[in-house]
PDB file of C-alpha atoms in Angstrom:
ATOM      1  CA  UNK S 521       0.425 -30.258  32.874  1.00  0.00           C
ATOM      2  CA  UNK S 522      -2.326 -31.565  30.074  1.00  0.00           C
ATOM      3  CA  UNK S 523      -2.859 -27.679  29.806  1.00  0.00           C
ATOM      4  CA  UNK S 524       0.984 -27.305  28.173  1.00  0.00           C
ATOM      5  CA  UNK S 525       0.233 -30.445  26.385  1.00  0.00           C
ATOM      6  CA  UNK S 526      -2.563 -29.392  24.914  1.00  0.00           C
ATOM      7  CA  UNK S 527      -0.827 -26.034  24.202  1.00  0.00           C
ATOM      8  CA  UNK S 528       2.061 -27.214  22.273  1.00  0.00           C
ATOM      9  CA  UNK S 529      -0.024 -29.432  20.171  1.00  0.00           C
ATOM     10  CA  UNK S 530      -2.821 -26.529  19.152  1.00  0.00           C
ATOM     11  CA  UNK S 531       1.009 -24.607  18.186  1.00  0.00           C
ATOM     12  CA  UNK S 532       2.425 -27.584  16.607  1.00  0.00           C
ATOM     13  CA  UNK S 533      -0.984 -27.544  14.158  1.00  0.00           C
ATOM     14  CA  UNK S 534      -0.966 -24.082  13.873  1.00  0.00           C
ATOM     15  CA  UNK S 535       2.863 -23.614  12.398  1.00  0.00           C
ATOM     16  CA  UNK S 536       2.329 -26.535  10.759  1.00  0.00           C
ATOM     17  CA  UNK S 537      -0.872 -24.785   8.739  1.00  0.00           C
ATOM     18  CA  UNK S 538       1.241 -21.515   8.581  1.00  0.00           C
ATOM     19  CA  UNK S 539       4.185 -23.602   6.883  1.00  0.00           C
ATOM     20  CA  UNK S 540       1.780 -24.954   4.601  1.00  0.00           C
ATOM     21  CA  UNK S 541       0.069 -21.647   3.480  1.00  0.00           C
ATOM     22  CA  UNK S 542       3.430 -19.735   3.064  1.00  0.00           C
ATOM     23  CA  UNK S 543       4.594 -22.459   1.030  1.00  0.00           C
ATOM     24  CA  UNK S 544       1.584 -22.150  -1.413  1.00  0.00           C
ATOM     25  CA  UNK S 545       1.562 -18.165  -1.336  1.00  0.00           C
ATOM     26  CA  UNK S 546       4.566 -17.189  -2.687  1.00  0.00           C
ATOM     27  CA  UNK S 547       6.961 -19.385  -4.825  1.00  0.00           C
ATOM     28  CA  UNK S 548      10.260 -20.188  -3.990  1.00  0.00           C
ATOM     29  CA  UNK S 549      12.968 -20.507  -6.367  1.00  0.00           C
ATOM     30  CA  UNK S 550      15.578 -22.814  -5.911  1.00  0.00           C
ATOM     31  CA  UNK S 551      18.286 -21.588  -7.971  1.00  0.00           C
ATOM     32  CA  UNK S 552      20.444 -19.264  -6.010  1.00  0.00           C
ATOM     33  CA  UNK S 553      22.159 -16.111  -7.461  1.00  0.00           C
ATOM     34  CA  UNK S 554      25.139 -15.595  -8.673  1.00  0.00           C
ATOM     35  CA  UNK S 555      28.065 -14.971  -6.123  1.00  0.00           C
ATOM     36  CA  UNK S 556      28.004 -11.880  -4.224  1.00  0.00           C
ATOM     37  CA  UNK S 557      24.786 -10.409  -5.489  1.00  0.00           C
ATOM     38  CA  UNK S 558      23.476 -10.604  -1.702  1.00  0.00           C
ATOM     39  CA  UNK S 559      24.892 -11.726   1.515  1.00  0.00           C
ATOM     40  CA  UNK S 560      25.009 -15.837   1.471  1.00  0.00           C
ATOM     41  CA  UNK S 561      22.387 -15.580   4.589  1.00  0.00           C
ATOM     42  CA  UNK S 562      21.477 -19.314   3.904  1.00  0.00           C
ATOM     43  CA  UNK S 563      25.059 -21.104   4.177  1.00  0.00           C
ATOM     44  CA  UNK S 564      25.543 -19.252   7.314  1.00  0.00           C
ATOM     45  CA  UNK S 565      22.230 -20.350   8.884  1.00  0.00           C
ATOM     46  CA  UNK S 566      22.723 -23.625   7.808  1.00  0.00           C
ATOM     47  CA  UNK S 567      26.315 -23.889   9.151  1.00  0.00           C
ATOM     48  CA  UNK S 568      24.421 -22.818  12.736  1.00  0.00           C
ATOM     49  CA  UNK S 569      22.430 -25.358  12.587  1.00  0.00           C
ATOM     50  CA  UNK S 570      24.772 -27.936  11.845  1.00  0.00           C
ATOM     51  CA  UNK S 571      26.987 -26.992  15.138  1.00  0.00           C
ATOM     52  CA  UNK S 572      23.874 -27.143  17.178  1.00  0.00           C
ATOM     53  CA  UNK S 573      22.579 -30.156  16.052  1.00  0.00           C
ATOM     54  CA  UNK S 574      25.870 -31.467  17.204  1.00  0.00           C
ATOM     55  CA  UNK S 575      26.390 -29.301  20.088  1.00  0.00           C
ATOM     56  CA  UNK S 576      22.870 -29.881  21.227  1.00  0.00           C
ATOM     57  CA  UNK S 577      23.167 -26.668  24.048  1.00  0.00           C
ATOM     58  CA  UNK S 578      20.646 -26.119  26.885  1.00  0.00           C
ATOM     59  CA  UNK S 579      18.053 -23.475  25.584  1.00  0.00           C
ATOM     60  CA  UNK S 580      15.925 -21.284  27.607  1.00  0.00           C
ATOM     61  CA  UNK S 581      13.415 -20.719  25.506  1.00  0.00           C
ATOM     62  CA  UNK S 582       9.803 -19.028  25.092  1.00  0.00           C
ATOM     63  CA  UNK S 583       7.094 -19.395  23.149  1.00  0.00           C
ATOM     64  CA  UNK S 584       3.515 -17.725  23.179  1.00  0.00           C
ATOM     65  CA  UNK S 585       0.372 -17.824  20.719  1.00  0.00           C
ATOM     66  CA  UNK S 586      -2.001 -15.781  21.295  1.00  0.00           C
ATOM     67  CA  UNK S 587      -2.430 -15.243  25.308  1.00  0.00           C
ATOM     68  CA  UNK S 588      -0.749 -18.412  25.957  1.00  0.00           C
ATOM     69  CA  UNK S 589       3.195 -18.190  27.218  1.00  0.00           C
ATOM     70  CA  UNK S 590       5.259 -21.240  28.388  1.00  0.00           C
ATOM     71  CA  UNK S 591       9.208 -20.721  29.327  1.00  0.00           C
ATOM     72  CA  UNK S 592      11.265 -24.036  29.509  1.00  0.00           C
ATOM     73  CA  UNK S 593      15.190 -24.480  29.645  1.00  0.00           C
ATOM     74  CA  UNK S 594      15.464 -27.781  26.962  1.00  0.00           C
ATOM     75  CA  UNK S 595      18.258 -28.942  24.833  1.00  0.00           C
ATOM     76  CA  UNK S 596      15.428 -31.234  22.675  1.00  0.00           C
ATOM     77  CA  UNK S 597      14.823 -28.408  19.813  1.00  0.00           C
ATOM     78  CA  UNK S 598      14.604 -29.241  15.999  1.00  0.00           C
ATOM     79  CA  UNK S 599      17.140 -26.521  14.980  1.00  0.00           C
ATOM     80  CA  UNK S 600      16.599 -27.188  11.356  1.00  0.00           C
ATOM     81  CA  UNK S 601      12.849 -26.154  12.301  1.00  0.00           C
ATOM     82  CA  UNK S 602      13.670 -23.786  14.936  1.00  0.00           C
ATOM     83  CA  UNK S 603      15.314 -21.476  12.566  1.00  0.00           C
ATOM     84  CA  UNK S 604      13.697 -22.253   9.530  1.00  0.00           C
ATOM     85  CA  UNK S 605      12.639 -18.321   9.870  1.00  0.00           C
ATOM     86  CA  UNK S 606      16.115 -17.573   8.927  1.00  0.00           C
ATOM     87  CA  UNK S 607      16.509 -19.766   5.987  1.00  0.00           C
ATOM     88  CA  UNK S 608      12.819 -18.051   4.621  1.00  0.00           C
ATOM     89  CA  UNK S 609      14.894 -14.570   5.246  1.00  0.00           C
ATOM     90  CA  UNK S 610      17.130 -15.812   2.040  1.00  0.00           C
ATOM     91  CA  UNK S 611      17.251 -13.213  -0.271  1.00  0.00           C
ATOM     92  CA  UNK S 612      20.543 -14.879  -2.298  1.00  0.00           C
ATOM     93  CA  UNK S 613      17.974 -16.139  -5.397  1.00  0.00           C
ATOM     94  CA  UNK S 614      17.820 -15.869  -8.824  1.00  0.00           C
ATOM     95  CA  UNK S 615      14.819 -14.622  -9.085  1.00  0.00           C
ATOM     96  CA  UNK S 616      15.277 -12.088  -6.611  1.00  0.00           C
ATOM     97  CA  UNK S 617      18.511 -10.376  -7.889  1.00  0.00           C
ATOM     98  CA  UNK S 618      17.107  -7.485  -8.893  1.00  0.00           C
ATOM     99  CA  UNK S 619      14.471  -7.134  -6.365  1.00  0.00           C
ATOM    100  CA  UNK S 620      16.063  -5.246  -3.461  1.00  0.00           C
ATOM    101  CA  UNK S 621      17.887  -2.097  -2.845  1.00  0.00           C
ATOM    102  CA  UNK S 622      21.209  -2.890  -1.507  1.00  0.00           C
ATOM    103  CA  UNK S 623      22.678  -0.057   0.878  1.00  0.00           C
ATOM    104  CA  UNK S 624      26.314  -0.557   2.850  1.00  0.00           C
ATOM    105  CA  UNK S 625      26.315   1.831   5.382  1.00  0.00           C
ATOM    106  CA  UNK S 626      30.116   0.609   7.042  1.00  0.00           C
ATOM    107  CA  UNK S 627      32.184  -2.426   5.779  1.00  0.00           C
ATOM    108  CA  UNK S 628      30.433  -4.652   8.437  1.00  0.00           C
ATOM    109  CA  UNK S 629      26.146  -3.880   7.525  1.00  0.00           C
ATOM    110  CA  UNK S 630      24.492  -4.983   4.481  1.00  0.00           C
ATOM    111  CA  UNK S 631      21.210  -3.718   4.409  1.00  0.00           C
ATOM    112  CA  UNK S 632      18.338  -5.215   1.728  1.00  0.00           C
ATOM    113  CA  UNK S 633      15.085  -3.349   1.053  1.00  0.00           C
ATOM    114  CA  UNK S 634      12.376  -4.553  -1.135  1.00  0.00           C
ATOM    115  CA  UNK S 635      11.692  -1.966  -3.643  1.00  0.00           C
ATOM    116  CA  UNK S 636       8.452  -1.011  -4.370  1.00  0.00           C
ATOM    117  CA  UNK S 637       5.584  -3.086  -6.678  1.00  0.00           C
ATOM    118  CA  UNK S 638       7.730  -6.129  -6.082  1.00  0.00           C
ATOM    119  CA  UNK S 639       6.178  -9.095  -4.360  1.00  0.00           C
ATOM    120  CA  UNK S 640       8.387 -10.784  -2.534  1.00  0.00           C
ATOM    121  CA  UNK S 641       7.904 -12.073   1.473  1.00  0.00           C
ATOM    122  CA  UNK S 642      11.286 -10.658   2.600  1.00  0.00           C
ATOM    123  CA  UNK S 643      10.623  -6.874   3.330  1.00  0.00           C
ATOM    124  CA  UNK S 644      14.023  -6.128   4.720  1.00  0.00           C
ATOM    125  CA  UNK S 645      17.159  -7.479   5.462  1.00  0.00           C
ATOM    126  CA  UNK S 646      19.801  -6.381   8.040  1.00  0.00           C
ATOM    127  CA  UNK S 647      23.456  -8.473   8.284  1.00  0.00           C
ATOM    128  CA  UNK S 648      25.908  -7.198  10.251  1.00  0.00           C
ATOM    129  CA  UNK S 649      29.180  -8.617  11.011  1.00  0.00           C
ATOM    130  CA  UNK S 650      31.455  -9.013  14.150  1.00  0.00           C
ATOM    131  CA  UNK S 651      34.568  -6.959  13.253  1.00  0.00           C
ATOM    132  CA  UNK S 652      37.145 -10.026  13.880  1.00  0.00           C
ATOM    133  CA  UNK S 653      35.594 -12.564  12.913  1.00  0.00           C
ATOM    134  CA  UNK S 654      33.921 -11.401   9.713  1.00  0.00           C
ATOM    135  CA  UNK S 655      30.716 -13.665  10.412  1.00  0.00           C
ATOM    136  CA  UNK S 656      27.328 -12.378  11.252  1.00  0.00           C
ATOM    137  CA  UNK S 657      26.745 -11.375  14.888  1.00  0.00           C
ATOM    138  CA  UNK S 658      23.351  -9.687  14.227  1.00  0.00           C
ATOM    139  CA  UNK S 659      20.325 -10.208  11.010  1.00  0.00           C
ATOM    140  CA  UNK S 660      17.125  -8.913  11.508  1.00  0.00           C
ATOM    141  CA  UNK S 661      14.374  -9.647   8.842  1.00  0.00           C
ATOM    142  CA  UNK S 662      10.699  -8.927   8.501  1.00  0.00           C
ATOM    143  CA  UNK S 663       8.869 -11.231   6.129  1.00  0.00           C
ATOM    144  CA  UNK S 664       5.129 -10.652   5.172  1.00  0.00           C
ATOM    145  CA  UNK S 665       2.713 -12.422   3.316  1.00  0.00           C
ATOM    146  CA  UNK S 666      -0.702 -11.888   2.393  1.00  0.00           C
ATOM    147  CA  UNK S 667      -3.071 -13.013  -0.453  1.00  0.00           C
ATOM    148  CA  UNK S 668      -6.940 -13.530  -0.121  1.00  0.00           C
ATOM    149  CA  UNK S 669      -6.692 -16.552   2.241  1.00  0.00           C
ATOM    150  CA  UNK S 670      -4.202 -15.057   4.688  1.00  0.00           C
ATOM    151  CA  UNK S 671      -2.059 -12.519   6.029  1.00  0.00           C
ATOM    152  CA  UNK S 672       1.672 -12.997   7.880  1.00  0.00           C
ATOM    153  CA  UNK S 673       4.076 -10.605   8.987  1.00  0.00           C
ATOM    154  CA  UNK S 674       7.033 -12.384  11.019  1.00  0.00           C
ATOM    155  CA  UNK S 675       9.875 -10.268  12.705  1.00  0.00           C
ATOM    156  CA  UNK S 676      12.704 -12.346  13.597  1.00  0.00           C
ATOM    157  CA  UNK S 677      16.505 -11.490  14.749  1.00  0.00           C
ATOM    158  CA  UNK S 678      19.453 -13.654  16.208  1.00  0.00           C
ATOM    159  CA  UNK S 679      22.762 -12.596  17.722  1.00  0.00           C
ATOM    160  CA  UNK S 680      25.999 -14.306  17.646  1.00  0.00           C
ATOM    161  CA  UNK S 681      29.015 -14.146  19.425  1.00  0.00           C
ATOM    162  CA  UNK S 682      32.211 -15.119  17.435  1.00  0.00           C
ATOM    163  CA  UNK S 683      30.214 -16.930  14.822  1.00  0.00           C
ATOM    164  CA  UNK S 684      28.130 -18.781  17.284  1.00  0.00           C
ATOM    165  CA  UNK S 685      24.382 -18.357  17.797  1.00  0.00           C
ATOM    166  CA  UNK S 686      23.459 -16.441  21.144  1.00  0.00           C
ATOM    167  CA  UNK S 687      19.492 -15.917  20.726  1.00  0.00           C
ATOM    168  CA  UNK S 688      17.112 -15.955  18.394  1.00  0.00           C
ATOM    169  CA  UNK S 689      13.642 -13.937  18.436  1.00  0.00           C
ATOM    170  CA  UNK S 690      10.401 -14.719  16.107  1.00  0.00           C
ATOM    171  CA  UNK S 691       7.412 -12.841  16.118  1.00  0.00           C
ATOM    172  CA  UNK S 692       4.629 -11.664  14.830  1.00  0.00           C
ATOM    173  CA  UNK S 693       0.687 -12.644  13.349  1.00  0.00           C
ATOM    174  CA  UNK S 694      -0.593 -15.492  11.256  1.00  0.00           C
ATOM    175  CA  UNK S 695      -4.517 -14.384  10.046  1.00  0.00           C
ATOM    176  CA  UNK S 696      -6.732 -16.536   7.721  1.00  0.00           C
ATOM    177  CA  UNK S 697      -9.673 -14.298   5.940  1.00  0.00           C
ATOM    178  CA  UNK S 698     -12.235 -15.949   8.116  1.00  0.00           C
ATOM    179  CA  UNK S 699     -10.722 -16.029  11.334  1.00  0.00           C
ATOM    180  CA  UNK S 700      -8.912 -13.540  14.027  1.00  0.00           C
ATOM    181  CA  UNK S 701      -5.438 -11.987  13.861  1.00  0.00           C
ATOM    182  CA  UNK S 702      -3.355 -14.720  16.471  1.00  0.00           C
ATOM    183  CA  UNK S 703       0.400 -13.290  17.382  1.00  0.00           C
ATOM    184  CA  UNK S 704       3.551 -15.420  18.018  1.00  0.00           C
ATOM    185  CA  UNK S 705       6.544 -15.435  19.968  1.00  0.00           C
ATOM    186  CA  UNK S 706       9.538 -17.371  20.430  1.00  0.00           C
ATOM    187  CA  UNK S 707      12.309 -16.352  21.842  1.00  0.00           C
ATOM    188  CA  UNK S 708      15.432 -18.248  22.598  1.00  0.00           C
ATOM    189  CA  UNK S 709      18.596 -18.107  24.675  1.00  0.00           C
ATOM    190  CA  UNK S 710      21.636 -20.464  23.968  1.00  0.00           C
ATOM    191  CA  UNK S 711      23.036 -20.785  27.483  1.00  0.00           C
ATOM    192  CA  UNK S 712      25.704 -23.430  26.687  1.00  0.00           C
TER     193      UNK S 712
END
């Protein structure tokens, strides 16, 4: 037992130094952009977390740094801080309006692509919609960062079933210069 203890404190400290480094390497601009130049992404995810703060479902969740996996079935989660992932996955800025190629393969998929020389932490960008409900039941993002002090890549995806979150996934690596690469998991089923 002090071993999971232990655990989720060294993982506590380590996302909270990853927060902390993102937040320094890359700038974030707060204005969004105007109406329908991307998918609104962020009202969505923060609509989610809103019904499961007050929904508060059991979770069977998993997490993992490194070699170190622990499962649990919980309904104490953070949401805004579980899926804070998703909110970084916000491409719907001013800044960024003219940063990504847009493609629309059907009437239900927006896909975003960072085009090339621009700087920006969200690589790609993959919405697509349930077909009745008009709401997102799939995004997938990959998000990278790196600058002299550290390195990031995150993959993260959630499913939804008639506008309601089903399961999220995070993963990926978190490397300072001096130090080695250490990988990341969570992974999350709603079971309520």
């Amino acid at each position: 037992m002090e071993s999971q203890g232990v655990f989720f404190m060294m993982m506590k400290f380590s996302y909270g130094l990853v927060f902390i480094l993102a937040l320094a390497a890359c700038s974030n601009p707060t204005k969004e952009a105007p109406a329908g130049t991307y998918y609104d992404l962020k009202s969505y995810i923060e609509q989610q977390i809103s019904q499961l703060k007050s929904q508060q479902p059991t979770v069977l969740k998993q997490a993992g740094f490194g070699d170190e996996k622990e499962q649990q079935t919980t309904k104490d989660i953070d949401w805004s801080r579980e899926l804070d992932l998703f909110l970084q996955a916000d491409i719907n800025k001013q800044a960024y309006q003219a940063s990504y190629l847009k493609n629309r393969p059907d009437s239900l998929t927006y896909e975003y692509v960072l085009k090339p020389g621009e700087k920006l932490p969200v690589q790609v960008l993959r919405i697509e919609l349930d077909s009745a409900t008009r709401q997102p039941r799939l995004v997938k993002a990959t998000l990278r960062t790196k600058n002299s002090l550290y390195e990031s890549e995150r993959n993260v995806w959630l499913e939804s079933e008639t506008g309601t979150l089903k399961r999220y996934h995070m993963e990926g690596f978190q490397q300072l210069a001096w130090l080695d690469e250490k990988r990341f998991l969570i992974d999350g089923e709603v079971k309520e």
